[in-house]
Amino acid sequence: MNMLSDISLAPITQPTVGSAADLEHLGDQIAELAARLDAAGARLLDLIREFDARGGWNTGFVSCAAWLTWRVGLDRGAARERVRVARALGTLPLLAQALARGELSYSKVRALTRVATPETEERLLRVGTAGTAEHVERIVRGWRRVDRQAEARETARRHASRALHVYQDEDGMVVIRGRLDSGVGAVFAQALAAARETLYQRARATHADAGPADVSEETPTMSQQHADALALIAETALHHGMDPGTPDERYQVVVHVDAVILADADAPGQSVLEDGTHVPAETSRRLACDASRVVMRHDADGRVTEVGARTRTIPPAPRRALQHRDRGCRFPGCDVRFGHGHHIRHWAHRGPTTLSNLALLCRRHHRAVHEEGYGVERQPDGELRFRRPDGRILPESPPPAAVPADPVEALRAQHDAQHLRIHARTAMPGWLGERLDVGWAIDVLHPLAARAAGHCCLAASVSA
Ligand SMILES: [Zn+2]
Ligand SMILES: [Zn+2]
């Protein structure tokens, strides 16, 4: 360990009335400790990256950031940022090493990782070590503007290339070839799949009626089925006067479930989506927890004989009271503001729709308690208690971590062991005080800036 570090890490004595040398010494202590904390922070990011990649947080938490908030006490924004930076540094070794040596502050690394790629990392590292944190911020902002312009041009180019060609082939068949935006493509694929499923079910029903004579008829190939499905889509569109309907009509999911299934998962009975897809009993219980309910009675042949009025399993008034009391998902560490009303004891088991039997859970955690084995119970004092699938209690907040009596000394010993030489000037920028010309810097540094537009794109975007 060199002299500078030895002196600067000596315990701070009572601040003496201000000689300049004392204050400089104090400043050096701040600079050195900040560099050491950044170096230790690099290690923290390594650990977070590994924990994230190996899914260590996937124990009821929606994300690694949510776990960090719960376990470490970071606020949600800071936690998300740590995870983002940790992931980014996995592919940016130069920036990662500079942080680990205490040469580049976390603030600078955070800014640089918003734009750095393996190709531009080396140039941006030079920006980081030469400039102050404010310079780095400004360069990164300018850099992103160039990136966004390049991305916007690319998006516009892709969108302009959308096309659908329909033409007649020599033999009279119609040929269709096209390029669709990904969103339109997804809707199209969904419609095609739904139409194919409908046709296939109709065909199955007809076959069953027609008896064995038709069995020899060949099943159409997938591409033939798609061609038939497209015909159904076109006919349906014309029939409905091109009305796409409201979003909830388009994405509505209807589940038919026998009452007996809701009360006992092992009971024989049916629980199916409208298109015939089977739904696990726990899933139908989750969907039924907070839903519209229509009771239908069937006769022995399965024909519906009576349809009751549509009611909500949780009527509007208790629903509002529940939202007011719980304010958001009650699962430990979750801060999603809206959710489903979960019946702690399911209504199909005669659980009452009262506030004491309800808990607000977000979609993710409602799934956790129904389908993933997590438990929730209300204790006599009214507090909720959650359990992991193995029965262990999931506390509202975790026990605090053990910290050495003198954390700075421990950090210094650790850095010595790693042969890291960190002192008051480790993270000093090379800047000599000259004015920063961001536009010029971006033009020189950004791989797309000069190429994309010969004239200064930065000036153009500022005036726009
Ligand atoms: Zn539920
Ligand atoms: Zn939740």
CSV table of C-alpha atoms and ligand atoms in Angstrom, one decimal:
chain,number,residue,atom,x,y,z
A,1,MET,CA,0.0,0.0,0.0
A,2,ASN,CA,1.5,3.4,-0.9
A,3,MET,CA,1.9,6.3,1.4
A,4,LEU,CA,-0.9,8.4,0.0
A,5,SER,CA,-3.5,5.7,0.8
A,6,ASP,CA,-2.1,5.1,4.3
A,7,ILE,CA,-2.3,8.7,5.2
A,8,SER,CA,-5.7,9.4,3.6
A,9,LEU,CA,-7.4,6.5,5.2
A,10,ALA,CA,-6.3,7.4,8.7
A,11,PRO,CA,-9.3,7.9,11.0
A,12,ILE,CA,-10.8,11.4,10.8
A,13,THR,CA,-10.0,13.3,13.9
A,14,GLN,CA,-11.9,16.4,15.1
A,15,PRO,CA,-11.9,18.8,12.2
A,16,THR,CA,-9.5,21.6,13.1
A,17,VAL,CA,-10.2,25.2,12.3
A,18,GLY,CA,-9.5,25.2,8.6
A,19,SER,CA,-6.0,25.2,7.3
A,20,ALA,CA,-6.1,24.7,3.5
A,21,ALA,CA,-3.9,21.6,3.8
A,22,ASP,CA,-6.4,20.0,6.2
A,23,LEU,CA,-9.3,20.6,3.8
A,24,GLU,CA,-7.2,19.2,0.9
A,25,HIS,CA,-6.6,16.2,3.0
A,26,LEU,CA,-10.3,15.8,3.6
A,27,GLY,CA,-11.0,16.2,-0.1
A,28,ASP,CA,-8.5,13.4,-0.9
A,29,GLN,CA,-10.1,11.2,1.6
A,30,ILE,CA,-13.5,11.7,-0.1
A,31,ALA,CA,-12.0,11.1,-3.5
A,32,GLU,CA,-10.2,7.9,-2.5
A,33,LEU,CA,-13.2,6.4,-0.6
A,34,ALA,CA,-15.5,7.2,-3.5
A,35,ALA,CA,-13.1,5.4,-5.9
A,36,ARG,CA,-13.0,2.4,-3.5
A,37,LEU,CA,-16.8,2.3,-3.3
A,38,ASP,CA,-17.0,2.4,-7.1
A,39,ALA,CA,-14.5,-0.4,-7.3
A,40,ALA,CA,-16.6,-2.4,-4.8
A,41,GLY,CA,-19.7,-1.4,-6.8
A,42,ALA,CA,-18.2,-3.2,-9.8
A,43,ARG,CA,-18.1,-6.4,-7.8
A,44,LEU,CA,-21.7,-5.8,-6.7
A,45,LEU,CA,-22.7,-5.5,-10.3
A,46,ASP,CA,-20.9,-8.8,-11.2
A,47,LEU,CA,-22.8,-10.5,-8.5
A,48,ILE,CA,-26.1,-9.0,-9.6
A,49,ARG,CA,-25.4,-10.0,-13.2
A,50,GLU,CA,-24.8,-13.7,-12.2
A,51,PHE,CA,-27.8,-13.7,-9.8
A,52,ASP,CA,-30.0,-12.3,-12.6
A,53,ALA,CA,-28.7,-14.7,-15.3
A,54,ARG,CA,-29.2,-17.7,-13.1
A,55,GLY,CA,-32.7,-16.6,-12.1
A,56,GLY,CA,-31.9,-16.4,-8.4
A,57,TRP,CA,-34.7,-13.8,-8.0
A,58,ASN,CA,-37.3,-16.1,-9.5
A,59,THR,CA,-38.8,-17.1,-6.1
A,60,GLY,CA,-42.0,-15.2,-6.4
A,61,PHE,CA,-40.5,-11.9,-7.5
A,62,VAL,CA,-41.4,-10.5,-10.9
A,63,SER,CA,-37.8,-9.4,-11.7
A,64,CYS,CA,-34.3,-9.1,-10.4
A,65,ALA,CA,-35.0,-5.4,-9.7
A,66,ALA,CA,-38.0,-6.3,-7.6
A,67,TRP,CA,-35.9,-8.7,-5.6
A,68,LEU,CA,-33.2,-6.1,-5.1
A,69,THR,CA,-35.8,-3.6,-3.8
A,70,TRP,CA,-37.1,-6.2,-1.3
A,71,ARG,CA,-33.8,-7.7,-0.2
A,72,VAL,CA,-31.3,-4.8,-0.4
A,73,GLY,CA,-33.7,-1.8,0.0
A,74,LEU,CA,-32.9,0.0,-3.2
A,75,ASP,CA,-35.7,2.1,-4.6
A,76,ARG,CA,-37.3,0.7,-7.7
A,77,GLY,CA,-35.7,3.0,-10.2
A,78,ALA,CA,-32.2,2.5,-8.7
A,79,ALA,CA,-32.7,-1.3,-8.6
A,80,ARG,CA,-33.8,-1.4,-12.3
A,81,GLU,CA,-30.8,0.8,-13.2
A,82,ARG,CA,-28.3,-1.5,-11.4
A,83,VAL,CA,-29.7,-4.6,-13.2
A,84,ARG,CA,-29.5,-2.7,-16.6
A,85,VAL,CA,-26.0,-1.6,-16.0
A,86,ALA,CA,-25.0,-5.1,-14.7
A,87,ARG,CA,-26.3,-6.7,-17.9
A,88,ALA,CA,-24.7,-4.1,-20.1
A,89,LEU,CA,-21.3,-4.6,-18.5
A,90,GLY,CA,-21.5,-8.3,-19.3
A,91,THR,CA,-20.7,-7.4,-23.0
A,92,LEU,CA,-18.5,-4.3,-22.3
A,93,PRO,CA,-15.3,-5.5,-20.6
A,94,LEU,CA,-13.3,-2.3,-20.9
A,95,LEU,CA,-15.9,-0.2,-19.1
A,96,ALA,CA,-16.4,-3.0,-16.5
A,97,GLN,CA,-12.6,-3.1,-15.8
A,98,ALA,CA,-12.3,0.6,-15.5
A,99,LEU,CA,-15.1,0.6,-12.9
A,100,ALA,CA,-13.5,-2.3,-11.1
A,101,ARG,CA,-10.2,-0.4,-10.9
A,102,GLY,CA,-12.0,2.6,-9.5
A,103,GLU,CA,-10.9,4.7,-12.5
A,104,LEU,CA,-14.4,5.4,-13.8
A,105,SER,CA,-17.3,6.3,-11.5
A,106,TYR,CA,-20.5,4.4,-11.4
A,107,SER,CA,-22.3,7.6,-12.6
A,108,LYS,CA,-20.2,7.8,-15.7
A,109,VAL,CA,-20.5,4.0,-16.3
A,110,ARG,CA,-24.3,4.3,-15.9
A,111,ALA,CA,-24.4,7.0,-18.6
A,112,LEU,CA,-22.0,5.4,-21.0
A,113,THR,CA,-23.7,2.0,-20.9
A,114,ARG,CA,-26.9,3.6,-22.3
A,115,VAL,CA,-25.1,4.0,-25.6
A,116,ALA,CA,-22.0,1.8,-25.6
A,117,THR,CA,-21.7,-1.3,-27.8
A,118,PRO,CA,-18.7,-3.6,-28.0
A,119,GLU,CA,-17.7,-1.7,-31.2
A,120,THR,CA,-17.9,1.8,-29.6
A,121,GLU,CA,-16.8,0.9,-26.1
A,122,GLU,CA,-13.2,1.9,-26.4
A,123,ARG,CA,-13.9,5.3,-27.8
A,124,LEU,CA,-16.5,6.0,-25.1
A,125,LEU,CA,-14.1,4.8,-22.4
A,126,ARG,CA,-11.8,7.6,-23.5
A,127,VAL,CA,-14.6,10.1,-23.2
A,128,GLY,CA,-15.3,8.7,-19.7
A,129,THR,CA,-11.7,9.0,-18.4
A,130,ALA,CA,-11.1,12.4,-20.1
A,131,GLY,CA,-14.3,14.2,-19.2
A,132,THR,CA,-16.2,15.1,-16.0
A,133,ALA,CA,-19.5,13.3,-15.2
A,134,GLU,CA,-21.3,16.3,-16.7
A,135,HIS,CA,-19.3,16.1,-20.0
A,136,VAL,CA,-20.1,12.4,-20.2
A,137,GLU,CA,-23.9,13.1,-19.7
A,138,ARG,CA,-23.9,15.7,-22.5
A,139,ILE,CA,-21.9,13.5,-24.9
A,140,VAL,CA,-24.2,10.6,-24.2
A,141,ARG,CA,-27.3,12.7,-24.8
A,142,GLY,CA,-25.9,13.9,-28.1
A,143,TRP,CA,-25.0,10.3,-29.0
A,144,ARG,CA,-28.5,9.0,-28.3
A,145,ARG,CA,-29.9,11.7,-30.5
A,146,VAL,CA,-27.8,10.4,-33.4
A,147,ASP,CA,-28.8,6.8,-32.5
A,148,ARG,CA,-32.5,7.7,-32.4
A,149,GLN,CA,-32.3,9.5,-35.7
A,150,ALA,CA,-30.6,6.4,-37.2
A,151,GLU,CA,-33.3,4.2,-35.6
A,152,ALA,CA,-36.1,6.4,-36.8
A,153,ARG,CA,-34.7,6.3,-40.4
A,154,GLU,CA,-34.5,2.5,-40.2
A,155,THR,CA,-38.1,2.2,-38.8
A,156,ALA,CA,-39.4,4.5,-41.5
A,157,ARG,CA,-37.5,2.5,-44.2
A,158,ARG,CA,-39.0,-0.8,-42.9
A,159,HIS,CA,-42.5,0.7,-42.7
A,160,ALA,CA,-42.2,2.1,-46.2
A,161,SER,CA,-41.4,-1.4,-47.4
A,162,ARG,CA,-44.8,-2.8,-46.3
A,163,ALA,CA,-46.6,-4.3,-49.2
A,164,LEU,CA,-49.1,-6.9,-50.3
A,165,HIS,CA,-49.1,-8.2,-53.8
A,166,VAL,CA,-52.1,-10.1,-55.1
A,167,TYR,CA,-51.9,-11.3,-58.7
A,168,GLN,CA,-53.3,-14.1,-60.9
A,169,ASP,CA,-51.0,-16.9,-62.0
A,170,GLU,CA,-51.0,-18.4,-65.5
A,171,ASP,CA,-53.3,-21.3,-64.4
A,172,GLY,CA,-55.9,-18.9,-62.9
A,173,MET,CA,-54.9,-19.4,-59.2
A,174,VAL,CA,-54.2,-16.2,-57.2
A,175,VAL,CA,-50.8,-15.7,-55.7
A,176,ILE,CA,-50.3,-13.6,-52.6
A,177,ARG,CA,-46.9,-12.2,-51.4
A,178,GLY,CA,-46.3,-9.6,-48.8
A,179,ARG,CA,-44.3,-7.8,-46.1
A,180,LEU,CA,-46.2,-6.6,-43.0
A,181,ASP,CA,-45.2,-4.6,-40.0
A,182,SER,CA,-44.6,-6.9,-37.1
A,183,GLY,CA,-47.7,-5.8,-35.2
A,184,VAL,CA,-50.0,-6.3,-38.2
A,185,GLY,CA,-48.2,-9.6,-38.9
A,186,ALA,CA,-49.0,-10.8,-35.3
A,187,VAL,CA,-52.7,-9.9,-35.7
A,188,PHE,CA,-52.8,-11.7,-39.1
A,189,ALA,CA,-51.1,-14.8,-37.7
A,190,GLN,CA,-53.6,-14.8,-34.8
A,191,ALA,CA,-56.5,-14.5,-37.1
A,192,LEU,CA,-55.2,-17.2,-39.4
A,193,ALA,CA,-54.7,-19.6,-36.5
A,194,ALA,CA,-58.2,-18.8,-35.1
A,195,ALA,CA,-59.8,-19.3,-38.5
A,196,ARG,CA,-57.9,-22.6,-39.1
A,197,GLU,CA,-59.0,-23.9,-35.7
A,198,THR,CA,-62.7,-23.0,-36.4
A,199,LEU,CA,-62.6,-24.8,-39.8
A,200,TYR,CA,-60.8,-27.8,-38.4
A,201,GLN,CA,-63.4,-28.1,-35.6
A,202,ARG,CA,-66.2,-27.8,-38.2
A,203,ALA,CA,-64.6,-30.5,-40.3
A,204,ARG,CA,-64.2,-32.8,-37.3
A,205,ALA,CA,-67.9,-32.4,-36.4
A,206,THR,CA,-69.0,-33.1,-40.0
A,207,HIS,CA,-66.7,-36.2,-40.1
A,208,ALA,CA,-68.2,-37.5,-36.9
A,209,ASP,CA,-71.7,-37.1,-38.3
A,210,ALA,CA,-70.9,-38.6,-41.7
A,211,GLY,CA,-69.5,-41.8,-40.2
A,212,PRO,CA,-66.6,-43.9,-41.4
A,213,ALA,CA,-67.3,-43.5,-45.2
A,214,ASP,CA,-65.4,-40.2,-45.2
A,215,VAL,CA,-62.4,-41.3,-43.2
A,216,SER,CA,-60.4,-42.1,-46.3
A,217,GLU,CA,-60.5,-38.5,-47.4
A,218,GLU,CA,-57.1,-36.9,-47.0
A,219,THR,CA,-56.5,-34.4,-44.2
A,220,PRO,CA,-55.4,-31.1,-45.8
A,221,THR,CA,-51.7,-30.1,-45.3
A,222,MET,CA,-51.0,-27.1,-43.0
A,223,SER,CA,-50.5,-24.8,-46.0
A,224,GLN,CA,-53.8,-25.9,-47.5
A,225,GLN,CA,-55.5,-25.3,-44.1
A,226,HIS,CA,-54.0,-21.8,-44.0
A,227,ALA,CA,-55.4,-21.1,-47.5
A,228,ASP,CA,-58.9,-22.2,-46.4
A,229,ALA,CA,-58.5,-20.1,-43.2
A,230,LEU,CA,-57.7,-17.0,-45.3
A,231,ALA,CA,-61.0,-17.5,-47.2
A,232,LEU,CA,-62.9,-17.6,-43.9
A,233,ILE,CA,-61.1,-14.5,-42.7
A,234,ALA,CA,-62.1,-12.6,-45.9
A,235,GLU,CA,-65.7,-13.8,-45.8
A,236,THR,CA,-66.0,-12.9,-42.1
A,237,ALA,CA,-64.5,-9.4,-42.7
A,238,LEU,CA,-67.1,-8.8,-45.5
A,239,HIS,CA,-69.9,-10.2,-43.4
A,240,HIS,CA,-69.1,-7.9,-40.4
A,241,GLY,CA,-68.8,-4.8,-42.5
A,242,MET,CA,-65.1,-4.3,-41.7
A,243,ASP,CA,-65.8,-3.5,-38.0
A,244,PRO,CA,-62.8,-4.5,-35.8
A,245,GLY,CA,-64.9,-4.3,-32.6
A,246,THR,CA,-63.8,-3.0,-29.2
A,247,PRO,CA,-60.5,-4.2,-27.7
A,248,ASP,CA,-62.2,-6.3,-25.0
A,249,GLU,CA,-64.4,-8.0,-27.6
A,250,ARG,CA,-61.3,-8.9,-29.6
A,251,TYR,CA,-59.3,-10.3,-26.7
A,252,GLN,CA,-62.1,-11.7,-24.6
A,253,VAL,CA,-61.4,-15.1,-23.0
A,254,VAL,CA,-64.4,-17.1,-22.0
A,255,VAL,CA,-64.0,-20.2,-19.8
A,256,HIS,CA,-66.7,-22.8,-19.3
A,257,VAL,CA,-66.2,-24.6,-16.1
A,258,ASP,CA,-68.3,-27.0,-14.1
A,259,ALA,CA,-69.1,-25.8,-10.6
A,260,VAL,CA,-67.8,-29.0,-9.2
A,261,ILE,CA,-64.3,-28.3,-10.7
A,262,LEU,CA,-64.0,-25.0,-8.9
A,263,ALA,CA,-64.8,-26.7,-5.5
A,264,ASP,CA,-62.5,-29.7,-6.0
A,265,ALA,CA,-59.6,-29.7,-8.5
A,266,ASP,CA,-59.6,-33.6,-8.7
A,267,ALA,CA,-63.3,-33.9,-9.4
A,268,PRO,CA,-64.3,-35.0,-12.8
A,269,GLY,CA,-65.9,-32.2,-14.9
A,270,GLN,CA,-65.0,-29.9,-17.6
A,271,SER,CA,-63.0,-26.7,-17.7
A,272,VAL,CA,-62.4,-25.5,-21.2
A,273,LEU,CA,-61.9,-22.3,-23.2
A,274,GLU,CA,-64.6,-21.6,-25.9
A,275,ASP,CA,-62.4,-23.0,-28.7
A,276,GLY,CA,-62.1,-26.3,-26.7
A,277,THR,CA,-58.6,-25.8,-25.2
A,278,HIS,CA,-58.4,-27.5,-21.8
A,279,VAL,CA,-57.6,-25.2,-18.9
A,280,PRO,CA,-56.0,-26.6,-15.7
A,281,ALA,CA,-58.4,-26.5,-12.7
A,282,GLU,CA,-56.2,-24.0,-10.7
A,283,THR,CA,-56.2,-21.7,-13.7
A,284,SER,CA,-60.0,-21.7,-13.9
A,285,ARG,CA,-60.1,-21.0,-10.2
A,286,ARG,CA,-57.8,-18.0,-10.6
A,287,LEU,CA,-60.0,-16.7,-13.5
A,288,ALA,CA,-63.1,-17.2,-11.4
A,289,CYS,CA,-61.7,-15.6,-8.3
A,290,ASP,CA,-62.5,-12.1,-9.6
A,291,ALA,CA,-64.8,-12.4,-12.7
A,292,SER,CA,-68.2,-12.1,-14.2
A,293,ARG,CA,-70.2,-15.2,-13.4
A,294,VAL,CA,-73.0,-16.7,-15.3
A,295,VAL,CA,-74.6,-19.8,-13.9
A,296,MET,CA,-75.9,-22.2,-16.5
A,297,ARG,CA,-77.8,-25.4,-15.8
A,298,HIS,CA,-77.5,-28.3,-18.0
A,299,ASP,CA,-79.8,-31.3,-18.5
A,300,ALA,CA,-78.4,-34.9,-18.6
A,301,ASP,CA,-77.4,-34.5,-22.3
A,302,GLY,CA,-75.4,-31.3,-21.7
A,303,ARG,CA,-78.0,-29.0,-23.2
A,304,VAL,CA,-78.3,-25.7,-21.4
A,305,THR,CA,-81.7,-25.4,-19.8
A,306,GLU,CA,-81.4,-22.2,-17.8
A,307,VAL,CA,-79.0,-19.2,-17.9
A,308,GLY,CA,-78.8,-17.0,-14.8
A,309,ALA,CA,-78.1,-13.3,-14.7
A,310,ARG,CA,-74.6,-12.1,-15.1
A,311,THR,CA,-73.1,-11.1,-11.7
A,312,ARG,CA,-69.6,-10.1,-10.5
A,313,THR,CA,-68.0,-12.5,-8.0
A,314,ILE,CA,-66.8,-9.3,-6.2
A,315,PRO,CA,-69.5,-6.6,-6.5
A,316,PRO,CA,-68.4,-3.0,-7.2
A,317,ALA,CA,-68.7,-1.8,-3.6
A,318,PRO,CA,-66.4,-4.4,-1.9
A,319,ARG,CA,-64.2,-4.1,-5.0
A,320,ARG,CA,-63.6,-0.4,-4.3
A,321,ALA,CA,-63.2,-1.0,-0.6
A,322,LEU,CA,-60.6,-3.7,-1.4
A,323,GLN,CA,-58.6,-1.4,-3.7
A,324,HIS,CA,-58.8,1.4,-1.1
A,325,ARG,CA,-57.5,-0.9,1.7
A,326,ASP,CA,-54.8,-2.8,-0.1
A,327,ARG,CA,-53.8,0.0,-2.6
A,328,GLY,CA,-51.9,-2.6,-4.7
A,329,CYS,CA,-50.6,-6.1,-4.8
A,330,ARG,CA,-50.0,-7.4,-1.3
A,331,PHE,CA,-47.3,-10.0,-2.2
A,332,PRO,CA,-44.0,-9.1,-0.4
A,333,GLY,CA,-41.8,-6.8,-2.4
A,334,CYS,CA,-44.4,-6.1,-5.1
A,335,ASP,CA,-45.5,-2.6,-5.9
A,336,VAL,CA,-48.0,-3.2,-8.8
A,337,ARG,CA,-50.9,-0.8,-8.1
A,338,PHE,CA,-53.8,-2.8,-9.6
A,339,GLY,CA,-54.7,-6.4,-9.5
A,340,HIS,CA,-57.3,-9.0,-9.0
A,341,GLY,CA,-59.3,-9.6,-5.9
A,342,HIS,CA,-58.1,-13.0,-4.6
A,343,HIS,CA,-60.5,-15.0,-2.4
A,344,ILE,CA,-58.2,-16.4,0.3
A,345,ARG,CA,-60.8,-19.1,0.7
A,346,HIS,CA,-62.3,-19.6,-2.7
A,347,TRP,CA,-66.0,-18.7,-3.2
A,348,ALA,CA,-66.6,-22.1,-4.6
A,349,HIS,CA,-65.5,-23.5,-1.2
A,350,ARG,CA,-68.1,-21.2,0.4
A,351,GLY,CA,-65.4,-18.5,1.1
A,352,PRO,CA,-67.3,-15.3,1.7
A,353,THR,CA,-66.7,-12.2,-0.5
A,354,THR,CA,-65.8,-10.1,2.5
A,355,LEU,CA,-62.8,-7.8,3.0
A,356,SER,CA,-61.2,-10.2,5.5
A,357,ASN,CA,-61.3,-13.0,2.9
A,358,LEU,CA,-60.0,-10.9,0.0
A,359,ALA,CA,-56.5,-9.7,-0.9
A,360,LEU,CA,-55.5,-7.7,-3.9
A,361,LEU,CA,-52.8,-9.5,-6.0
A,362,CYS,CA,-51.3,-8.5,-9.3
A,363,ARG,CA,-51.7,-10.8,-12.3
A,364,ARG,CA,-48.2,-12.3,-11.7
A,365,HIS,CA,-48.7,-13.0,-8.0
A,366,HIS,CA,-52.3,-14.1,-8.4
A,367,ARG,CA,-50.8,-16.8,-10.7
A,368,ALA,CA,-48.2,-17.5,-8.0
A,369,VAL,CA,-50.8,-18.3,-5.3
A,370,HIS,CA,-53.1,-20.4,-7.6
A,371,GLU,CA,-50.7,-22.2,-9.9
A,372,GLU,CA,-47.3,-22.1,-8.4
A,373,GLY,CA,-47.9,-23.3,-5.0
A,374,TYR,CA,-47.4,-20.1,-3.0
A,375,GLY,CA,-49.6,-19.8,0.0
A,376,VAL,CA,-51.4,-16.9,1.6
A,377,GLU,CA,-53.3,-16.8,4.9
A,378,ARG,CA,-54.8,-14.1,7.1
A,379,GLN,CA,-53.5,-14.3,10.7
A,380,PRO,CA,-55.7,-13.6,13.7
A,381,ASP,CA,-54.2,-10.0,13.9
A,382,GLY,CA,-55.4,-9.4,10.4
A,383,GLU,CA,-52.0,-9.4,8.7
A,384,LEU,CA,-51.4,-11.5,5.7
A,385,ARG,CA,-48.7,-14.2,5.7
A,386,PHE,CA,-47.2,-15.6,2.5
A,387,ARG,CA,-45.4,-18.9,2.2
A,388,ARG,CA,-43.1,-20.3,-0.4
A,389,PRO,CA,-44.1,-23.5,-2.2
A,390,ASP,CA,-41.8,-25.4,0.3
A,391,GLY,CA,-43.8,-24.0,3.2
A,392,ARG,CA,-41.1,-21.5,4.4
A,393,ILE,CA,-42.5,-18.1,5.3
A,394,LEU,CA,-41.8,-15.3,2.9
A,395,PRO,CA,-41.2,-12.3,5.1
A,396,GLU,CA,-42.5,-8.8,4.3
A,397,SER,CA,-38.9,-7.6,4.6
A,398,PRO,CA,-35.7,-9.8,4.9
A,399,PRO,CA,-33.3,-9.9,7.8
A,400,PRO,CA,-30.5,-7.3,7.5
A,401,ALA,CA,-27.2,-8.3,6.1
A,402,ALA,CA,-24.1,-8.6,8.5
A,403,VAL,CA,-21.7,-5.7,8.0
A,404,PRO,CA,-18.1,-5.6,9.4
A,405,ALA,CA,-17.5,-3.2,12.3
A,406,ASP,CA,-15.2,-1.0,10.1
A,407,PRO,CA,-16.5,-1.4,6.5
A,408,VAL,CA,-13.9,1.1,5.1
A,409,GLU,CA,-11.0,-0.9,6.6
A,410,ALA,CA,-12.5,-4.1,5.3
A,411,LEU,CA,-12.8,-2.6,1.8
A,412,ARG,CA,-9.2,-1.4,1.9
A,413,ALA,CA,-8.0,-4.9,3.0
A,414,GLN,CA,-10.0,-6.5,0.2
A,415,HIS,CA,-8.5,-4.1,-2.4
A,416,ASP,CA,-5.0,-4.8,-1.1
A,417,ALA,CA,-5.6,-8.5,-1.5
A,418,GLN,CA,-6.8,-7.8,-5.1
A,419,HIS,CA,-3.6,-5.7,-5.7
A,420,LEU,CA,-5.8,-2.8,-6.5
A,421,ARG,CA,-4.0,0.5,-6.0
A,422,ILE,CA,-6.7,3.1,-5.4
A,423,HIS,CA,-5.9,6.6,-4.2
A,424,ALA,CA,-7.3,10.2,-4.3
A,425,ARG,CA,-6.4,10.7,-8.0
A,426,THR,CA,-7.6,7.3,-9.4
A,427,ALA,CA,-10.8,8.7,-10.8
A,428,MET,CA,-9.6,12.2,-11.7
A,429,PRO,CA,-10.7,13.2,-15.3
A,430,GLY,CA,-7.9,14.1,-17.7
A,431,TRP,CA,-9.9,17.3,-18.5
A,432,LEU,CA,-7.7,20.5,-18.4
A,433,GLY,CA,-10.6,23.0,-18.4
A,434,GLU,CA,-11.2,23.6,-22.1
A,435,ARG,CA,-14.7,24.2,-23.4
A,436,LEU,CA,-16.6,21.0,-24.5
A,437,ASP,CA,-17.9,21.1,-28.0
A,438,VAL,CA,-20.5,18.3,-27.9
A,439,GLY,CA,-21.5,18.6,-31.6
A,440,TRP,CA,-17.9,18.3,-32.7
A,441,ALA,CA,-17.2,15.4,-30.2
A,442,ILE,CA,-20.2,13.4,-31.5
A,443,ASP,CA,-19.2,13.9,-35.1
A,444,VAL,CA,-15.7,12.7,-34.4
A,445,LEU,CA,-16.8,9.8,-32.1
A,446,HIS,CA,-20.1,8.4,-33.3
A,447,PRO,CA,-19.7,5.8,-36.1
A,448,LEU,CA,-23.0,6.9,-37.7
A,449,ALA,CA,-22.8,10.7,-37.2
A,450,ALA,CA,-20.4,11.5,-40.1
A,451,ARG,CA,-21.7,8.9,-42.4
A,452,ALA,CA,-25.4,9.4,-42.0
A,453,ALA,CA,-25.4,13.1,-42.7
A,454,GLY,CA,-22.4,15.1,-43.9
A,455,HIS,CA,-23.9,18.3,-42.4
A,456,CYS,CA,-24.0,18.4,-38.7
A,457,CYS,CA,-27.0,16.3,-37.6
A,458,LEU,CA,-26.8,17.6,-34.1
A,459,ALA,CA,-27.4,21.2,-35.2
A,460,ALA,CA,-30.2,19.9,-37.4
A,461,SER,CA,-31.9,18.1,-34.5
A,462,VAL,CA,-31.6,21.1,-32.2
A,463,SER,CA,-33.2,23.4,-34.6
A,464,ALA,CA,-36.0,20.9,-35.4
B,1,ZN,ZN,-57.5,-16.0,-6.5
B,2,ZN,ZN,-47.7,-8.6,-7.3
